[in-house]
Coordinates of C-alpha atoms and ligand atoms in Angstrom, one line a residue:
M228 CA 20.5 -16.7 7.1
K229 CA 19.6 -13.9 4.7
T230 CA 18.1 -10.7 5.9
L231 CA 15.0 -8.8 4.7
L232 CA 15.2 -5.1 3.6
V233 CA 12.3 -2.7 3.6
S234 CA 12.5 0.5 1.6
G235 CA 10.2 3.4 2.6
A236 CA 10.2 1.8 6.1
L237 CA 8.8 5.0 7.7
G238 CA 5.9 5.2 5.3
Q239 CA 2.3 4.0 5.5
I240 CA 2.9 0.3 4.9
G241 CA 6.5 0.2 6.2
S242 CA 5.6 1.5 9.6
E243 CA 3.5 -1.7 10.2
L244 CA 5.4 -4.1 7.9
V245 CA 8.7 -3.7 9.7
P246 CA 7.4 -4.6 13.2
A247 CA 5.5 -7.5 11.7
L248 CA 8.5 -8.9 9.9
R249 CA 10.7 -8.3 13.0
A250 CA 8.2 -10.2 15.2
R251 CA 8.3 -13.1 12.7
H252 CA 12.0 -13.3 11.8
G253 CA 13.8 -11.5 14.6
A254 CA 14.6 -7.8 14.9
D255 CA 18.2 -8.2 13.6
R256 CA 17.1 -9.8 10.4
V257 CA 15.0 -6.9 9.1
V258 CA 16.8 -3.9 7.8
A259 CA 14.6 -0.8 7.8
T260 CA 15.6 1.9 5.3
D261 CA 14.2 5.3 4.4
I262 CA 15.4 8.6 2.9
R263 CA 15.1 10.2 6.3
A264 CA 16.0 9.2 9.9
P265 CA 13.2 8.0 12.2
A266 CA 12.0 10.6 14.7
G267 CA 13.4 10.1 18.2
E268 CA 16.0 7.6 19.3
A269 CA 13.8 4.5 19.6
R270 CA 15.0 1.9 17.1
D271 CA 14.3 -1.8 17.6
G272 CA 16.5 -3.1 14.8
P273 CA 18.9 -2.1 12.1
F274 CA 18.1 1.1 10.2
E275 CA 19.9 2.7 7.2
I276 CA 19.2 6.1 5.7
L277 CA 19.0 5.2 2.0
D278 CA 18.0 6.9 -1.2
C279 CA 17.0 3.8 -3.1
T280 CA 16.9 5.5 -6.4
L281 CA 20.8 5.2 -6.3
P282 CA 21.7 1.6 -7.2
E283 CA 25.2 1.8 -5.8
R284 CA 23.9 2.9 -2.4
L285 CA 21.3 0.1 -2.4
D286 CA 23.9 -2.4 -3.6
A287 CA 26.2 -1.5 -0.6
V288 CA 23.4 -1.9 1.9
V289 CA 22.3 -5.2 0.4
R290 CA 25.9 -6.5 0.5
R291 CA 26.6 -5.2 4.0
H292 CA 23.5 -6.9 5.5
G293 CA 23.4 -10.0 3.3
V294 CA 19.9 -9.2 2.1
G295 CA 17.8 -12.0 0.5
T296 CA 14.4 -10.2 0.1
I297 CA 13.6 -6.6 -0.6
F298 CA 10.2 -5.2 0.2
H299 CA 10.2 -2.1 -2.0
L300 CA 7.7 0.3 -0.5
A301 CA 9.2 3.7 -1.2
A302 CA 6.9 5.6 -3.6
Q303 CA 4.8 8.8 -4.0
L304 CA 1.1 8.3 -3.6
S305 CA -1.5 9.5 -6.1
A306 CA -2.5 13.0 -4.9
V307 CA 1.0 14.2 -4.1
A308 CA 2.3 12.7 -7.4
E309 CA 0.0 15.0 -9.4
K310 CA 1.7 18.0 -7.8
N311 CA 5.0 17.2 -9.5
P312 CA 4.5 14.4 -12.1
Q313 CA 8.1 14.5 -13.3
E314 CA 9.4 14.0 -9.8
A315 CA 6.9 11.2 -9.1
W316 CA 7.9 9.4 -12.3
R317 CA 11.6 9.8 -11.4
L318 CA 11.2 8.6 -7.8
N319 CA 8.8 5.7 -8.4
M320 CA 10.6 4.4 -11.5
A321 CA 14.3 5.0 -10.6
S322 CA 13.8 3.3 -7.2
L323 CA 12.1 0.3 -8.8
T324 CA 14.7 -0.1 -11.5
A325 CA 17.5 0.2 -8.9
V326 CA 15.8 -2.5 -6.7
L327 CA 15.3 -4.8 -9.7
D328 CA 18.9 -4.4 -10.8
V329 CA 20.3 -5.0 -7.4
A330 CA 18.0 -8.0 -6.9
R331 CA 19.1 -9.5 -10.1
Q332 CA 22.8 -9.2 -9.1
H333 CA 22.3 -10.6 -5.6
R334 CA 19.4 -13.0 -6.5
C335 CA 17.1 -11.3 -4.0
A336 CA 13.3 -11.9 -4.0
V337 CA 11.3 -8.6 -4.3
F338 CA 7.9 -7.5 -3.1
F339 CA 6.3 -4.6 -5.1
P340 CA 3.0 -3.0 -4.1
S341 CA 0.8 -1.9 -7.0
S342 CA -2.6 -0.3 -6.5
I343 CA -6.2 0.1 -7.7
G344 CA -4.6 3.3 -9.2
A345 CA -3.1 1.0 -11.9
F346 CA -6.6 0.9 -13.4
G347 CA -8.2 3.7 -15.4
P348 CA -11.6 5.0 -16.8
S349 CA -11.7 2.3 -19.5
T350 CA -11.3 -0.6 -16.9
P351 CA -14.7 -2.2 -16.0
R352 CA -16.1 0.0 -13.2
Q353 CA -17.5 -2.8 -11.0
H354 CA -15.4 -5.9 -9.9
A355 CA -12.5 -4.9 -12.2
P356 CA -11.0 -8.3 -13.2
Q357 CA -7.5 -9.4 -12.4
D358 CA -6.6 -9.2 -16.1
A359 CA -8.3 -6.0 -17.3
I360 CA -7.7 -3.0 -19.5
Q361 CA -5.2 -0.7 -17.7
R362 CA -5.1 2.8 -19.1
P363 CA -4.6 5.0 -15.9
T364 CA -4.9 8.7 -16.2
T365 CA -2.7 9.6 -13.2
I366 CA 1.1 9.7 -13.1
Y367 CA 0.9 7.5 -10.0
G368 CA -1.1 4.9 -12.0
I369 CA 1.3 5.1 -14.9
T370 CA 4.2 4.3 -12.6
K371 CA 2.3 1.4 -11.2
V372 CA 1.4 -0.1 -14.5
A373 CA 5.0 0.3 -15.7
G374 CA 6.1 -1.2 -12.4
E375 CA 3.9 -4.2 -12.7
L376 CA 5.2 -4.8 -16.3
L377 CA 8.8 -4.4 -15.2
C378 CA 8.2 -6.9 -12.4
D379 CA 6.7 -9.5 -14.7
Y380 CA 9.5 -8.9 -17.1
S381 CA 12.1 -9.4 -14.4
V382 CA 10.6 -12.8 -13.5
A383 CA 10.4 -13.9 -17.2
R384 CA 13.7 -12.5 -18.4
F385 CA 16.0 -12.8 -15.4
G386 CA 14.3 -15.4 -13.2
I387 CA 14.0 -13.0 -10.2
D388 CA 11.3 -13.9 -7.7
V389 CA 9.3 -10.7 -7.9
R390 CA 5.7 -10.8 -6.4
G391 CA 3.2 -8.1 -5.7
L392 CA -0.3 -7.0 -4.8
R393 CA -2.7 -4.5 -6.3
L394 CA -3.8 -2.9 -3.1
P395 CA -7.0 -0.8 -2.5
G396 CA -7.0 2.2 -0.2
L397 CA -5.2 1.3 3.1
I398 CA -6.3 2.4 6.5
S399 CA -3.8 2.6 9.3
H400 CA -3.6 4.1 12.8
A401 CA 0.3 4.0 12.7
T402 CA 1.0 6.9 10.3
P403 CA -0.7 10.2 9.4
P404 CA -2.2 10.5 5.9
G405 CA 0.6 10.5 3.3
G406 CA -0.7 12.0 0.1
G407 CA -3.1 9.4 -1.2
T408 CA -6.6 10.0 -2.6
T409 CA -8.0 7.3 -0.3
D410 CA -6.4 8.9 2.8
Y411 CA -9.6 10.8 3.6
A412 CA -10.6 7.7 5.5
V413 CA -7.6 7.8 7.8
D414 CA -8.1 11.6 8.3
M415 CA -11.7 11.1 9.1
F416 CA -10.8 8.7 12.0
R417 CA -8.2 11.1 13.3
H418 CA -10.7 14.0 13.4
A419 CA -13.4 11.8 15.0
V420 CA -11.2 10.8 18.0
S421 CA -10.1 14.4 18.6
D422 CA -13.7 15.7 18.5
R423 CA -13.1 17.8 15.4
P424 CA -15.5 18.1 12.4
Y425 CA -14.0 16.7 9.2
V426 CA -14.1 18.4 5.8
C427 CA -14.1 15.6 3.3
Y428 CA -12.5 16.3 -0.1
L429 CA -14.4 13.4 -1.9
E430 CA -18.0 13.6 -2.8
R431 CA -20.7 11.5 -1.1
G432 CA -21.2 8.3 -3.1
T433 CA -17.5 8.0 -4.1
S434 CA -17.3 4.3 -3.4
L435 CA -13.8 2.7 -3.4
D436 CA -12.4 -0.6 -2.3
M437 CA -10.4 -0.3 1.0
M438 CA -8.5 -2.5 3.4
Y439 CA -7.4 -2.3 7.1
M440 CA -3.6 -2.4 7.3
P441 CA -3.3 -5.7 9.4
D442 CA -4.9 -7.5 6.4
A443 CA -2.5 -5.8 4.0
I444 CA 0.5 -6.8 6.1
R445 CA -0.8 -10.4 6.4
G446 CA -1.4 -10.5 2.6
I447 CA 2.1 -9.3 1.9
V448 CA 3.7 -11.9 4.2
E449 CA 1.5 -14.8 3.0
L450 CA 2.1 -14.0 -0.7
M451 CA 5.9 -13.8 -0.2
E452 CA 5.9 -17.1 1.8
F453 CA 3.7 -19.0 -0.6
D454 CA 5.3 -21.7 -2.8
G455 CA 6.0 -19.7 -5.9
A456 CA 5.7 -22.8 -8.2
H457 CA 2.0 -22.7 -7.7
L458 CA 1.5 -19.0 -8.6
R459 CA 0.1 -18.2 -12.0
H460 CA 0.1 -14.4 -11.8
R461 CA 2.8 -13.7 -9.2
N462 CA 2.6 -9.9 -9.6
A463 CA -0.2 -7.4 -9.1
F464 CA -2.7 -9.6 -7.5
N465 CA -6.0 -7.7 -7.0
V466 CA -6.8 -7.8 -3.3
T467 CA -9.7 -6.2 -1.4
A468 CA -11.5 -6.3 1.9
M469 CA -14.3 -3.8 2.0
N470 CA -16.0 -1.1 -0.1
F471 CA -17.5 2.1 1.1
A472 CA -18.2 5.8 0.2
P473 CA -17.2 8.6 2.6
E474 CA -20.7 9.0 4.1
E475 CA -20.8 5.2 4.9
L476 CA -17.6 5.4 6.8
A477 CA -18.9 8.5 8.6
T478 CA -22.1 6.7 9.6
E479 CA -20.0 3.8 11.0
I480 CA -17.8 6.1 13.0
Q481 CA -20.9 7.9 14.4
K482 CA -22.0 4.7 16.0
W483 CA -19.0 5.2 18.4
V484 CA -18.8 9.0 18.2
P485 CA -22.4 10.2 17.9
G486 CA -21.5 13.9 17.7
F487 CA -19.0 13.5 14.8
V488 CA -19.8 15.8 11.9
V489 CA -18.6 15.6 8.3
H490 CA -18.8 18.4 5.7
Y491 CA -18.2 17.8 2.0
V492 CA -16.1 20.3 0.1
V493 CA -14.9 18.5 -3.0
D494 CA -11.3 18.9 -4.2
P495 CA -11.6 18.5 -8.0
V496 CA -8.1 17.0 -8.4
R497 CA -8.6 14.2 -5.9
Q498 CA -12.2 13.7 -6.9
A499 CA -11.1 13.2 -10.6
I500 CA -8.4 10.7 -9.4
A501 CA -11.0 8.7 -7.5
E502 CA -13.4 8.7 -10.4
S503 CA -10.8 7.4 -12.8
W504 CA -10.5 4.3 -10.6
P505 CA -12.9 1.3 -10.6
R506 CA -15.6 1.4 -7.9
S507 CA -14.6 -2.2 -6.9
I508 CA -12.1 -4.9 -7.9
D509 CA -12.4 -8.7 -8.2
D510 CA -9.8 -10.5 -6.0
S511 CA -10.7 -14.1 -7.0
A512 CA -7.3 -14.8 -8.5
A513 CA -5.6 -14.1 -5.2
R514 CA -8.2 -16.1 -3.3
T515 CA -7.8 -19.1 -5.6
E516 CA -4.1 -19.1 -6.2
W517 CA -2.7 -18.5 -2.7
G518 CA -5.7 -18.4 -0.4
W519 CA -6.1 -14.7 0.2
R520 CA -8.9 -13.9 2.8
P521 CA -9.3 -10.5 4.5
A522 CA -10.3 -10.6 8.2
F523 CA -11.6 -7.1 8.7
D524 CA -14.8 -5.6 7.3
L525 CA -16.0 -2.0 7.8
A526 CA -17.5 -2.5 11.2
S527 CA -14.6 -4.5 12.7
M528 CA -12.0 -2.2 11.2
T529 CA -13.8 0.9 12.5
R530 CA -14.0 -0.5 16.0
D531 CA -10.3 -1.5 16.0
M532 CA -9.1 1.7 14.4
L533 CA -11.0 3.9 17.0
G534 CA -9.6 1.8 19.8
K535 CA -6.1 2.0 18.5
L536 CA -6.4 5.8 18.1
G537 CA -7.4 6.0 21.8
L538 CA -11.2 6.1 21.8
T539 CA -12.0 4.4 25.1
A540 CA -15.5 3.1 24.3
A541 CA -14.3 1.3 21.1
S542 CA -11.3 -0.2 22.7
G543 CA -13.6 -1.6 25.5
R544 CA -11.5 -0.1 28.2
Ligands
LIG1444 N1 -4.1 4.7 -1.5 C1 -3.4 5.1 -2.7 C2 -3.7 6.5 -3.0 O1 -4.8 6.9 -2.7 C3 -3.9 4.2 -3.8 O2 -3.1 3.2 -4.0 O3 -2.9 7.1 -3.6

């Protein structure tokens, strides 16, 4: 039985994808990898420290564990990538090309997460279609478009089974914010549960599509398990679950934390990134081709998030 490998396992998606895959396939069959060691001793399955920009290192791990599927999550997010664009390009592209090379040699399937960041100002602002103009103005978006194209190319040219989602902003209680533009939402929750006011770096009215992590994890698993013969797009499926601006999230949180206060001090860099992305995306291709349906909306996500972060009223305890 082949195993599954996750790169960037300690990151935002990996921290929840690894436990989900282990619950589904058995802990021993999921190899978590990251550039750094996990904090503490607790490990519930195989872990390898791995710089996945180095194909020979990745190749050795894939051989040693008999890997059949690679979930390639290691990447820099949008805001942190703008601080050092050369490094973001190097990391995001060298790791993906290494993954695709090794996958080609070992006939592995690959999952690659793209993003709403793969769109740009010339993309339709509302309900950005599956197949739309993509001229991103961030280095993160440029690596995501290049990645989407490389993934499509690898399917067509080498017959590798590469699949992917274009994810919106992800909200998770498992990891602290990790350098994304949409991470204000995660930060807002963390401030609310610890009774601290939050200074939001995006302006009121900056609506973006978002998704609660359990939906993203389920979407990744469902796409990878779907009969590939019936997929028309295969890579970069638009998926979304909800749409809100910072003040709408604040209002929803205030239903549970009435004294919660948000101030707005705009960070021009992150505001410009957010404004370069569409306000909303159209995920009808994912819905039609493989049955994508989100389970959480703003209200149910807020309640669950606050409960998971320890707010007693929201958790019903
Ligand atoms: N959440 C990501 C970011 O803000 C977008 O994919 O960078």
